[in-house]
One Martini backbone bead per residue (centre of mass of N, CA, C, O) as a GRO file, in nm:
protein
  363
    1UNK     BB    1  -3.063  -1.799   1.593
    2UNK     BB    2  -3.103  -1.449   1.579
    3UNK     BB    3  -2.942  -1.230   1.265
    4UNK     BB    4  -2.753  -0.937   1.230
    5UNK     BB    5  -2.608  -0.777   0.982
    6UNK     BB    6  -2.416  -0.471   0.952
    7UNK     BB    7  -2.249  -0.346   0.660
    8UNK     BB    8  -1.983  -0.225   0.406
    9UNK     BB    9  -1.832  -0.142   0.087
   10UNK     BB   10  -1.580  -0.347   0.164
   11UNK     BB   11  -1.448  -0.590   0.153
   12UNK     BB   12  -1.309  -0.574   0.462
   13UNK     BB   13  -1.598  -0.588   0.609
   14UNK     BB   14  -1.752  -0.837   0.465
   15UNK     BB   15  -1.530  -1.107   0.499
   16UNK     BB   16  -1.582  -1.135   0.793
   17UNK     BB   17  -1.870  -1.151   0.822
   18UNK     BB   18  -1.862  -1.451   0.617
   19UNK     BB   19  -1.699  -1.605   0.838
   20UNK     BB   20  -1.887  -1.619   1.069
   21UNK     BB   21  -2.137  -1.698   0.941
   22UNK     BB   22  -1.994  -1.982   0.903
   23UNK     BB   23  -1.964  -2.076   1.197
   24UNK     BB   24  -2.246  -2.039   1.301
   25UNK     BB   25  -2.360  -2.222   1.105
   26UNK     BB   26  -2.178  -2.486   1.201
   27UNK     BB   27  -2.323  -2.456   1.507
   28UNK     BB   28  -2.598  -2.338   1.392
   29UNK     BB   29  -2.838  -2.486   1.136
   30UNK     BB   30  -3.068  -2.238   1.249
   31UNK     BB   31  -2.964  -1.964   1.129
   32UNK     BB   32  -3.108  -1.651   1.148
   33UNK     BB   33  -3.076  -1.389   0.876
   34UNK     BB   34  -2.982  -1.038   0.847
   35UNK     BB   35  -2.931  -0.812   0.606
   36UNK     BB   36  -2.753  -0.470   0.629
   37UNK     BB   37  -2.745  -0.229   0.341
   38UNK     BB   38  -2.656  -0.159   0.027
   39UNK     BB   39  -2.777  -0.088  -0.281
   40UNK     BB   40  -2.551  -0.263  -0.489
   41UNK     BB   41  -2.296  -0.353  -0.347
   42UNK     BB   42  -2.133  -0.598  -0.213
   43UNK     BB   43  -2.324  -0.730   0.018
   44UNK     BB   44  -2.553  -0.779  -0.163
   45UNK     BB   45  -2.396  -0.986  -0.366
   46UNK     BB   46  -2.369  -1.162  -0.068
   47UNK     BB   47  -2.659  -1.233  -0.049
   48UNK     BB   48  -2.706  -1.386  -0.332
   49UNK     BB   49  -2.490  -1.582  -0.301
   50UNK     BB   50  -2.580  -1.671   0.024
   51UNK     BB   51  -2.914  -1.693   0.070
   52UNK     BB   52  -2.941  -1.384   0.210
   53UNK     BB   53  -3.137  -1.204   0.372
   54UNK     BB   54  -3.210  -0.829   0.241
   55UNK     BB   55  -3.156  -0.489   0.353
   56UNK     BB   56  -3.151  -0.184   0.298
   57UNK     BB   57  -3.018   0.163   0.293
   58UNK     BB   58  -3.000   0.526   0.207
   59UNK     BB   59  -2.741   0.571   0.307
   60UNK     BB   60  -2.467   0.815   0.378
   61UNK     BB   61  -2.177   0.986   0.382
   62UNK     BB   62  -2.021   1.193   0.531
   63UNK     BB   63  -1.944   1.522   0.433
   64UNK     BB   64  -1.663   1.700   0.499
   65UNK     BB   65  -1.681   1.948   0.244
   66UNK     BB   66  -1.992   1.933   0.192
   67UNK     BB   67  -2.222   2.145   0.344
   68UNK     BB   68  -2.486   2.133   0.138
   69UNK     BB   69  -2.567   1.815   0.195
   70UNK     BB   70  -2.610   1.759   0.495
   71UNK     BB   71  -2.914   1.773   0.509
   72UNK     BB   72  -2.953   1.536   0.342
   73UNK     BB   73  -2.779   1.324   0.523
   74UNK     BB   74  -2.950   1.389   0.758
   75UNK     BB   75  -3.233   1.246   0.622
   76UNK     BB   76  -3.120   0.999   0.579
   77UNK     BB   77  -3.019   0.867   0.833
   78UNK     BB   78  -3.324   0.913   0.978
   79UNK     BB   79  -3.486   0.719   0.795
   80UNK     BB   80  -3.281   0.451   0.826
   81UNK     BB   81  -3.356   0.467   1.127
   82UNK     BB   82  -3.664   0.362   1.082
   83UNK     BB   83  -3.626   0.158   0.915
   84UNK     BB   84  -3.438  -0.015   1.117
   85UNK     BB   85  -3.711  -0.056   1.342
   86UNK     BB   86  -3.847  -0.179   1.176
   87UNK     BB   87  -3.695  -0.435   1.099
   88UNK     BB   88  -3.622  -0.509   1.393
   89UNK     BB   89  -3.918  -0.555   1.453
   90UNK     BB   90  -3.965  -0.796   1.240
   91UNK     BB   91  -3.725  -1.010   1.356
   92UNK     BB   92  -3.602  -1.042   1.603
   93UNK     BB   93  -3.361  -1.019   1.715
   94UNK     BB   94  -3.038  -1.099   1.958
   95UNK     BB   95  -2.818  -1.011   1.739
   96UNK     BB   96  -2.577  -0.798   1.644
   97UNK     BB   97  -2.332  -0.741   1.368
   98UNK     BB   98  -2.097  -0.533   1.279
   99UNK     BB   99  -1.855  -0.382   1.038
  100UNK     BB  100  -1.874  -0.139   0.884
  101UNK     BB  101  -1.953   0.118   0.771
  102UNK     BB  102  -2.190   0.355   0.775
  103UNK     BB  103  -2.455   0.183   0.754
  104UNK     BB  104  -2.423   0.073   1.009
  105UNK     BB  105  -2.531   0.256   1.210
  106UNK     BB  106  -2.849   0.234   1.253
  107UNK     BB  107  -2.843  -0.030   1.372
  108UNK     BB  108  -2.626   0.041   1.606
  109UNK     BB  109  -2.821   0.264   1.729
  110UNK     BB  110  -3.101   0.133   1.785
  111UNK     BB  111  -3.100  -0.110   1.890
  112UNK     BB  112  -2.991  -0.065   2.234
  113UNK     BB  113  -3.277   0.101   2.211
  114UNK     BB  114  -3.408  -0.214   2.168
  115UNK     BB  115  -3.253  -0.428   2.375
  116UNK     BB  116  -3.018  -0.514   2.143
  117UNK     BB  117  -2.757  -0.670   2.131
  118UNK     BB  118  -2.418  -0.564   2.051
  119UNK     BB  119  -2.176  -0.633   1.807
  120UNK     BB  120  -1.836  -0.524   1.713
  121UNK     BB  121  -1.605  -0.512   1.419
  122UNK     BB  122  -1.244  -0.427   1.392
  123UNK     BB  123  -0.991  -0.421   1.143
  124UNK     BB  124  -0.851  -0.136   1.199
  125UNK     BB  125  -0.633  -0.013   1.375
  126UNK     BB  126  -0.770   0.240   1.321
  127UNK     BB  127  -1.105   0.340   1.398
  128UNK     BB  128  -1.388   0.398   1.271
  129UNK     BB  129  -1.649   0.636   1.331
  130UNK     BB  130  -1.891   0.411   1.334
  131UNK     BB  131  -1.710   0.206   1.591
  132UNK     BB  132  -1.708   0.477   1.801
  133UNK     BB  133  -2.030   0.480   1.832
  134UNK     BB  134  -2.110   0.194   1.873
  135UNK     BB  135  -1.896   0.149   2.142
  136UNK     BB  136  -2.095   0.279   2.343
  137UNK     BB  137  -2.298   0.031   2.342
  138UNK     BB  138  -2.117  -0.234   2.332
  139UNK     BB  139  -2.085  -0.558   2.425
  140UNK     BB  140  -1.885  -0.638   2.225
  141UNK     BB  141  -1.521  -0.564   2.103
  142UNK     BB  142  -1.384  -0.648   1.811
  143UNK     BB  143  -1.015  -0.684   1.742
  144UNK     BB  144  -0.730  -0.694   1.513
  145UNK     BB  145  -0.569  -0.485   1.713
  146UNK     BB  146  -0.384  -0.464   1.997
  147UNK     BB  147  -0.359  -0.123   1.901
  148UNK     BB  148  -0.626   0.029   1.876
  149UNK     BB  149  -0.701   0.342   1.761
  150UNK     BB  150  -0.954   0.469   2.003
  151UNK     BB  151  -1.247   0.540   2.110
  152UNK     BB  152  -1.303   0.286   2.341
  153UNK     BB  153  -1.418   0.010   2.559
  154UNK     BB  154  -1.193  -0.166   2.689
  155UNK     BB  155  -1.356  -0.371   2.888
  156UNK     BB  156  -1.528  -0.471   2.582
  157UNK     BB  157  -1.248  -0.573   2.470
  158UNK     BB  158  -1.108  -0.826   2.195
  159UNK     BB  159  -0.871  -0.971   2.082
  160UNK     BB  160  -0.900  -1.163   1.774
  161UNK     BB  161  -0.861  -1.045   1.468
  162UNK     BB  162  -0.891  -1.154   1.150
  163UNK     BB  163  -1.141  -1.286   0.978
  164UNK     BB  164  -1.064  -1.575   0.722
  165UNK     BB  165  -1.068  -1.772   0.469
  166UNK     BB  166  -1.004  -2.058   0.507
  167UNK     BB  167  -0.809  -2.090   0.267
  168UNK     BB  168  -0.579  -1.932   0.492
  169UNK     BB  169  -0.533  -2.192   0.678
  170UNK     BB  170  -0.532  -2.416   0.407
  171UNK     BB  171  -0.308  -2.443   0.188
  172UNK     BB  172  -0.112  -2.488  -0.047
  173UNK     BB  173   0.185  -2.593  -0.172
  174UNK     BB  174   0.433  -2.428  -0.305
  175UNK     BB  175   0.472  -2.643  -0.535
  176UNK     BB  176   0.145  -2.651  -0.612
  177UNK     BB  177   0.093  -2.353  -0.663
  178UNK     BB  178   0.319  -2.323  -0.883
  179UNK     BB  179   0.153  -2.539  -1.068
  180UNK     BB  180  -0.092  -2.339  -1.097
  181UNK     BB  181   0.106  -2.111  -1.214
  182UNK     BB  182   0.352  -2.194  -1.390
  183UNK     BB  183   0.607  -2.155  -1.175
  184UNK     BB  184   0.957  -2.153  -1.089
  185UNK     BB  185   1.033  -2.285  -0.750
  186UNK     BB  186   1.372  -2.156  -0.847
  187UNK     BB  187   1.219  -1.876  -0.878
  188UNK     BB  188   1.154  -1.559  -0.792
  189UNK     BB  189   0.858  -1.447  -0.651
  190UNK     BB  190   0.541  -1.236  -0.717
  191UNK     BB  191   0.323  -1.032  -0.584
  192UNK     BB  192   0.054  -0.799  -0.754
  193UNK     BB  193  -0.191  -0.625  -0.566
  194UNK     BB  194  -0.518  -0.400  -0.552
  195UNK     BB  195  -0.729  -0.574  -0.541
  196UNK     BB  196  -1.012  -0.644  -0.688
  197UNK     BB  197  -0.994  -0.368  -0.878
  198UNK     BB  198  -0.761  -0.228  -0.802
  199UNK     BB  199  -0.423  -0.007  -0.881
  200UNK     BB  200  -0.341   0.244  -1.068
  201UNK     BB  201  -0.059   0.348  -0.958
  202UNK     BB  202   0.054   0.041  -0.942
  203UNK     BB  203   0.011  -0.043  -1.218
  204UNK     BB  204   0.163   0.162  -1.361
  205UNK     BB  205   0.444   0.116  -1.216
  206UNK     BB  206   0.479  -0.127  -1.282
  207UNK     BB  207   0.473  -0.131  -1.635
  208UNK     BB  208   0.760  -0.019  -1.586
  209UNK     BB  209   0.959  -0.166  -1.393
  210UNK     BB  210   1.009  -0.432  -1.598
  211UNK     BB  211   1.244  -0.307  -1.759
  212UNK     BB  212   1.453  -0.334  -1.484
  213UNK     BB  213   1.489  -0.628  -1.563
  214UNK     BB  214   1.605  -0.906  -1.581
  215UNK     BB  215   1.520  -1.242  -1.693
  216UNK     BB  216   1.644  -1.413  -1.420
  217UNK     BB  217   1.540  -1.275  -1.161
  218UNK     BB  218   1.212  -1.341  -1.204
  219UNK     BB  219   0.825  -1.343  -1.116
  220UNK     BB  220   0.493  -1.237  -1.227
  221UNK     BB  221   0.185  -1.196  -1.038
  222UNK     BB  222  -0.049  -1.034  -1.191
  223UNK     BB  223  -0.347  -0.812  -1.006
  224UNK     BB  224  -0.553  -0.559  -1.184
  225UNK     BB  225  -0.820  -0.532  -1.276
  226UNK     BB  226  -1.025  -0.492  -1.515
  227UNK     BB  227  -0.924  -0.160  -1.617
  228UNK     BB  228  -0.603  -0.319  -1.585
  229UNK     BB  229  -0.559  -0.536  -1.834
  230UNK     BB  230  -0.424  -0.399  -2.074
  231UNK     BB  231  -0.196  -0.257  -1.975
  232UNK     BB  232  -0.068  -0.489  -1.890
  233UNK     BB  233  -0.033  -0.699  -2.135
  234UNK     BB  234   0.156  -0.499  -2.265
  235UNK     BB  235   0.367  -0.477  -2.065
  236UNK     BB  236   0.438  -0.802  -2.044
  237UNK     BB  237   0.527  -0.836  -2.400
  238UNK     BB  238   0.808  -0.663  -2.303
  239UNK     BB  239   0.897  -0.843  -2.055
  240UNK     BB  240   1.183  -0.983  -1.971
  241UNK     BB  241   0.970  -1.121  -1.740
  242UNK     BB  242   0.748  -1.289  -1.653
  243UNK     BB  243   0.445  -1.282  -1.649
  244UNK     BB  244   0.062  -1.278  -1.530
  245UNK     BB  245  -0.236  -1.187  -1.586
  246UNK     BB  246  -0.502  -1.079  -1.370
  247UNK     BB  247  -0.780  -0.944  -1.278
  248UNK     BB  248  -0.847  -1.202  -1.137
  249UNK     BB  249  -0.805  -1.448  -0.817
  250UNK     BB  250  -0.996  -1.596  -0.643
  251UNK     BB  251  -0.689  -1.825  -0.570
  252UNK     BB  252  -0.516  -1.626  -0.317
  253UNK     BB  253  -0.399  -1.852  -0.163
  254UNK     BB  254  -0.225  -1.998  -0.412
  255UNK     BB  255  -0.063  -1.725  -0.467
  256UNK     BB  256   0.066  -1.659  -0.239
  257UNK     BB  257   0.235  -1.978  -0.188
  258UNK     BB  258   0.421  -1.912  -0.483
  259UNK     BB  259   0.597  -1.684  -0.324
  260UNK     BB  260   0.799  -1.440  -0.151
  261UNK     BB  261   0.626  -1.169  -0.249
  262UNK     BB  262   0.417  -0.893  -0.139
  263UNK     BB  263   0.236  -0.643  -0.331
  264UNK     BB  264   0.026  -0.389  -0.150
  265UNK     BB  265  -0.214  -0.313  -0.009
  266UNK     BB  266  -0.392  -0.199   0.356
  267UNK     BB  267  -0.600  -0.363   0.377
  268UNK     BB  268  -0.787  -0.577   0.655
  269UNK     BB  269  -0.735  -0.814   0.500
  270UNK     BB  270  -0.473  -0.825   0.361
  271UNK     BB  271  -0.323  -0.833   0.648
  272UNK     BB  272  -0.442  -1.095   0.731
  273UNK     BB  273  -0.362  -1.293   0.511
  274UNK     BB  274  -0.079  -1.254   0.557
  275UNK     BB  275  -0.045  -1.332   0.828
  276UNK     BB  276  -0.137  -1.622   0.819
  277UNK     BB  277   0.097  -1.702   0.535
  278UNK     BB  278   0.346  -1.581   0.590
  279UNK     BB  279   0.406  -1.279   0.401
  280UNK     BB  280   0.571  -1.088   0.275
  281UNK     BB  281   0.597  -0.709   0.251
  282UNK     BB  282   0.463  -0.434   0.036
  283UNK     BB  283   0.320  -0.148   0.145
  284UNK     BB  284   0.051   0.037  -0.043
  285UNK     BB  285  -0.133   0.288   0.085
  286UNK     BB  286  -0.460   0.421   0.019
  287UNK     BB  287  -0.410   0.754   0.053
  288UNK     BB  288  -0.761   0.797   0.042
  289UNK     BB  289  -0.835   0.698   0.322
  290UNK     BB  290  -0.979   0.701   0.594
  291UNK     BB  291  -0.789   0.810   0.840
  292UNK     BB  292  -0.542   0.641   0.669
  293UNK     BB  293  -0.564   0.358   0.777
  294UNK     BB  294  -0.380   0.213   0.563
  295UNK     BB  295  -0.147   0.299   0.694
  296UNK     BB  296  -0.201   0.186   1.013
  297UNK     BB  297  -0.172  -0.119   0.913
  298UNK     BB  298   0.116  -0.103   0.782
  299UNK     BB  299   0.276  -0.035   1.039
  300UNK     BB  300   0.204  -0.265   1.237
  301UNK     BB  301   0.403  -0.430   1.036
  302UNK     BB  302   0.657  -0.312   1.041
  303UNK     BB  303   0.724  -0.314   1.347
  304UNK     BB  304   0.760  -0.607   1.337
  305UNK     BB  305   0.909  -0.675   1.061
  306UNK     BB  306   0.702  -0.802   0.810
  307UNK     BB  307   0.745  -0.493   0.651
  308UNK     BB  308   0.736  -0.265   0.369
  309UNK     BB  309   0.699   0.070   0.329
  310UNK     BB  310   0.542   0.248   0.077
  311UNK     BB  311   0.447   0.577  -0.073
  312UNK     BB  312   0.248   0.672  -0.315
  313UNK     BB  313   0.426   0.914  -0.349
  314UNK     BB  314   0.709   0.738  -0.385
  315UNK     BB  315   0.675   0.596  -0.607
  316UNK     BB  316   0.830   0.404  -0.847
  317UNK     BB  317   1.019   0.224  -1.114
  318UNK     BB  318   1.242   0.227  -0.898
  319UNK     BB  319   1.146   0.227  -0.609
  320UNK     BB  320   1.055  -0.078  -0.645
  321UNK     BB  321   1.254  -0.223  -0.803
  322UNK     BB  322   1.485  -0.224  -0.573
  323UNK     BB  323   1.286  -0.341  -0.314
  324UNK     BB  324   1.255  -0.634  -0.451
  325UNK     BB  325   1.594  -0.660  -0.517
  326UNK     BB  326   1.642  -0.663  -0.187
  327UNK     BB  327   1.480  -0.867  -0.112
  328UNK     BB  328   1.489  -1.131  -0.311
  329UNK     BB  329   1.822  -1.138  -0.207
  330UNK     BB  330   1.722  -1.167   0.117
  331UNK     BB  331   1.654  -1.434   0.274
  332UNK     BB  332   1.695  -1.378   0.553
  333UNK     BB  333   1.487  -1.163   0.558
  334UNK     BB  334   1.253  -1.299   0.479
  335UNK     BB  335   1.237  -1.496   0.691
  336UNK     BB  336   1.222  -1.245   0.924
  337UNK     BB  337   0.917  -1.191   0.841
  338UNK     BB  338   0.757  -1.415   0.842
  339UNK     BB  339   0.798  -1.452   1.168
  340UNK     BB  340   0.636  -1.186   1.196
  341UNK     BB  341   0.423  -1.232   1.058
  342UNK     BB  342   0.311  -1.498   1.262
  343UNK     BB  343   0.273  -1.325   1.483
  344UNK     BB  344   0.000  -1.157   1.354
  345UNK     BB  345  -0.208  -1.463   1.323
  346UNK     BB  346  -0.527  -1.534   1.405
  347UNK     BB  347  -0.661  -1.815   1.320
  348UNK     BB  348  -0.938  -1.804   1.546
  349UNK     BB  349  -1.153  -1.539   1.478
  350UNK     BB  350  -1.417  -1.682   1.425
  351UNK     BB  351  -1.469  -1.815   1.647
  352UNK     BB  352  -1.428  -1.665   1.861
  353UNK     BB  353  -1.659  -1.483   1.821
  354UNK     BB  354  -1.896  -1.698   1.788
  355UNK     BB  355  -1.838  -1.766   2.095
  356UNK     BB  356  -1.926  -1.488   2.194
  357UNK     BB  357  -2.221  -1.458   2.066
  358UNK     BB  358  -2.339  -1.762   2.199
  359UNK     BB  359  -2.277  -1.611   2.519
  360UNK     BB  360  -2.495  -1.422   2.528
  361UNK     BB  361  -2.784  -1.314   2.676
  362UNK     BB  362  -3.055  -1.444   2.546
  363UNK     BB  363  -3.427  -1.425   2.576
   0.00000   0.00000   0.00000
């Protein structure tokens, strides 16, 4: 089979697209890729190391408040049109395969209308702007949340869940996890993560909340991006509870599995891998994020009784503080979210789409 993926910009987009492309490789070793995305992105630097072939456009995201760009931004998107049928005509795809991202709009506006069925992935309960265009003319839309907000031919949607890294689906055991990460796994544990970057808001309140715990309540794995890996170990150095600071971790699945409770943002792996992992969670929403979709990631665990929201403009390092110590002191709470978690678990998503996509009538 002869395939185009197309999206990106980040881990969020990126990654379903990884899972479900090892799955088409695992069923079809003979899978011919083409991915199409923005030159130096995330997308790019995933087919450097997965020597998959990529393909650019110069398209930017449309400016909502700057006016004088628009004619610029709309004559890129428009070369990028033609970009994407050259690249298309001469790959031959089957089909394509989107996951969102302004990228990806061209190769999904394009393709239905060289005759090459389209299936597009959103990973985010409110659906965004580029796969709300896409999905008017997607042979299948695969949707990552049972109720998923916006407008889309509900006839041609499949809720499949977010596919994540394997990893996340056999995780190391709690013991083995506390062990690779040196942590005494009879006193509770907490993951604060703001994503591969960093979360300079999130880093800047734990920084100081850490003074507010007493020696023996807990112990903190904190992932803070390489830009606030100096101010944590500051932080750290003073810190009546251990702490252990990591600019990035790899084995994000094994640090899951060490802890009790997970403080992150509401972007749309994050949040499917937490579900995988039966994860209790403090969700604080990256507050500009387009169309606030990571709030609307976030409500969708709370009403499960998954997670608890807090507002990164209510956060402090008093009200974090006190709601890791409310919740890390009531097992049963966290039994009860954990199982929670596990409602919204999807783990067979990569396949589900993979059989989807391999089921369509390709010429």
């Amino acid at each position: 089979m002869r395939l185009v993926i197309t999206g990106g910009g980040t881990g969020g987009h990126t990654s379903p697209a990884v899972a479900v492309y090892e799955e088409l490789l695992r069923r079809d070793p003979r899978l011919n890729v083409l991915w199409i995305g923005r030159d130096g992105a995330i997308e790019h630097r995933i087919c450097a190391k997965l020597n998959i072939p990529f393909r650019s456009l110069p398209v930017e995201g449309w400016p909502r408040a700057r006016f004088v760009r628009r004619g610029w931004v709309a004559a890129k998107l428009a070369w990028s049109m033609a970009r994407v049928w050259f690249y298309l005509r001469n790959f031959q795809p089957d089909v394509v395969f989107g996951v969102g991202g302004y990228v990806s709009l061209p190769a999904m506006y394009v393709a239905p209308r060289m005759g090459i069925p389209c299936v597009l992935h959103e990973q985010n309960r409110l659906m965004g702007v580029t796969n709300r265009i896409a999905a008017q003319r997607a042979a299948r839309i695969f949707l990552s949340f049972p109720e998923t907000i916006g407008s889309y031919p509900h006839a041609k949607a499949v809720y499949v869940g977010n596919p994540v890294r394997a990893a996340f689906a056999s995780p190391p055991s709690r013991g083995e996890a506390c062990a690779r990460f040196q942590l005494d796994p009879s006193r509770p544990a907490i993951l604060i993560t703001g994503g591969s970057q960093g979360a300079r808001s999130i880093n800047e309140t734990v920084a100081k909340m850490l003074a507010l715990f007493s020696p023996d309540e807990l112990q903190v794995v904190w992932t803070t991006g390489h830009n606030d890996a100096a101010l944590a170990r500051d932080a750290a150095k003073d810190s009546p509870v251990p702490v252990q600071v990591h600019p990035f971790i790899e084995d994000m699945a094994a640090a899951f599995a060490a802890v009790d409770l997970v403080i992150a943002r509401s972007g749309a792996s994050t949040t499917a891998e937490l579900a995988l992992m039966h994860k209790p969670s403090v969700l604080i929403p990256y507050p500009h994020a387009t169309d606030n979709h990571q709030e609307h990631n976030a409500k969708g665990f709370v009403e499960s009784g998954a997670a608890v929201l807090l507002r990164d403009n209510e956060m402090s390092p008093e009200s974090l503080a006190n709601l890791v110590r409310e919740l890390i002191g009531d097992r049963a709470r966290l039994a009860s979210m954990e199982r929670a978690a596990a409602t919204l678990a999807k783990p067979g998503a990569a396949d589900t789409i993979a059989a989807e996509i391999l089921s369509l009538p390709f010429d």
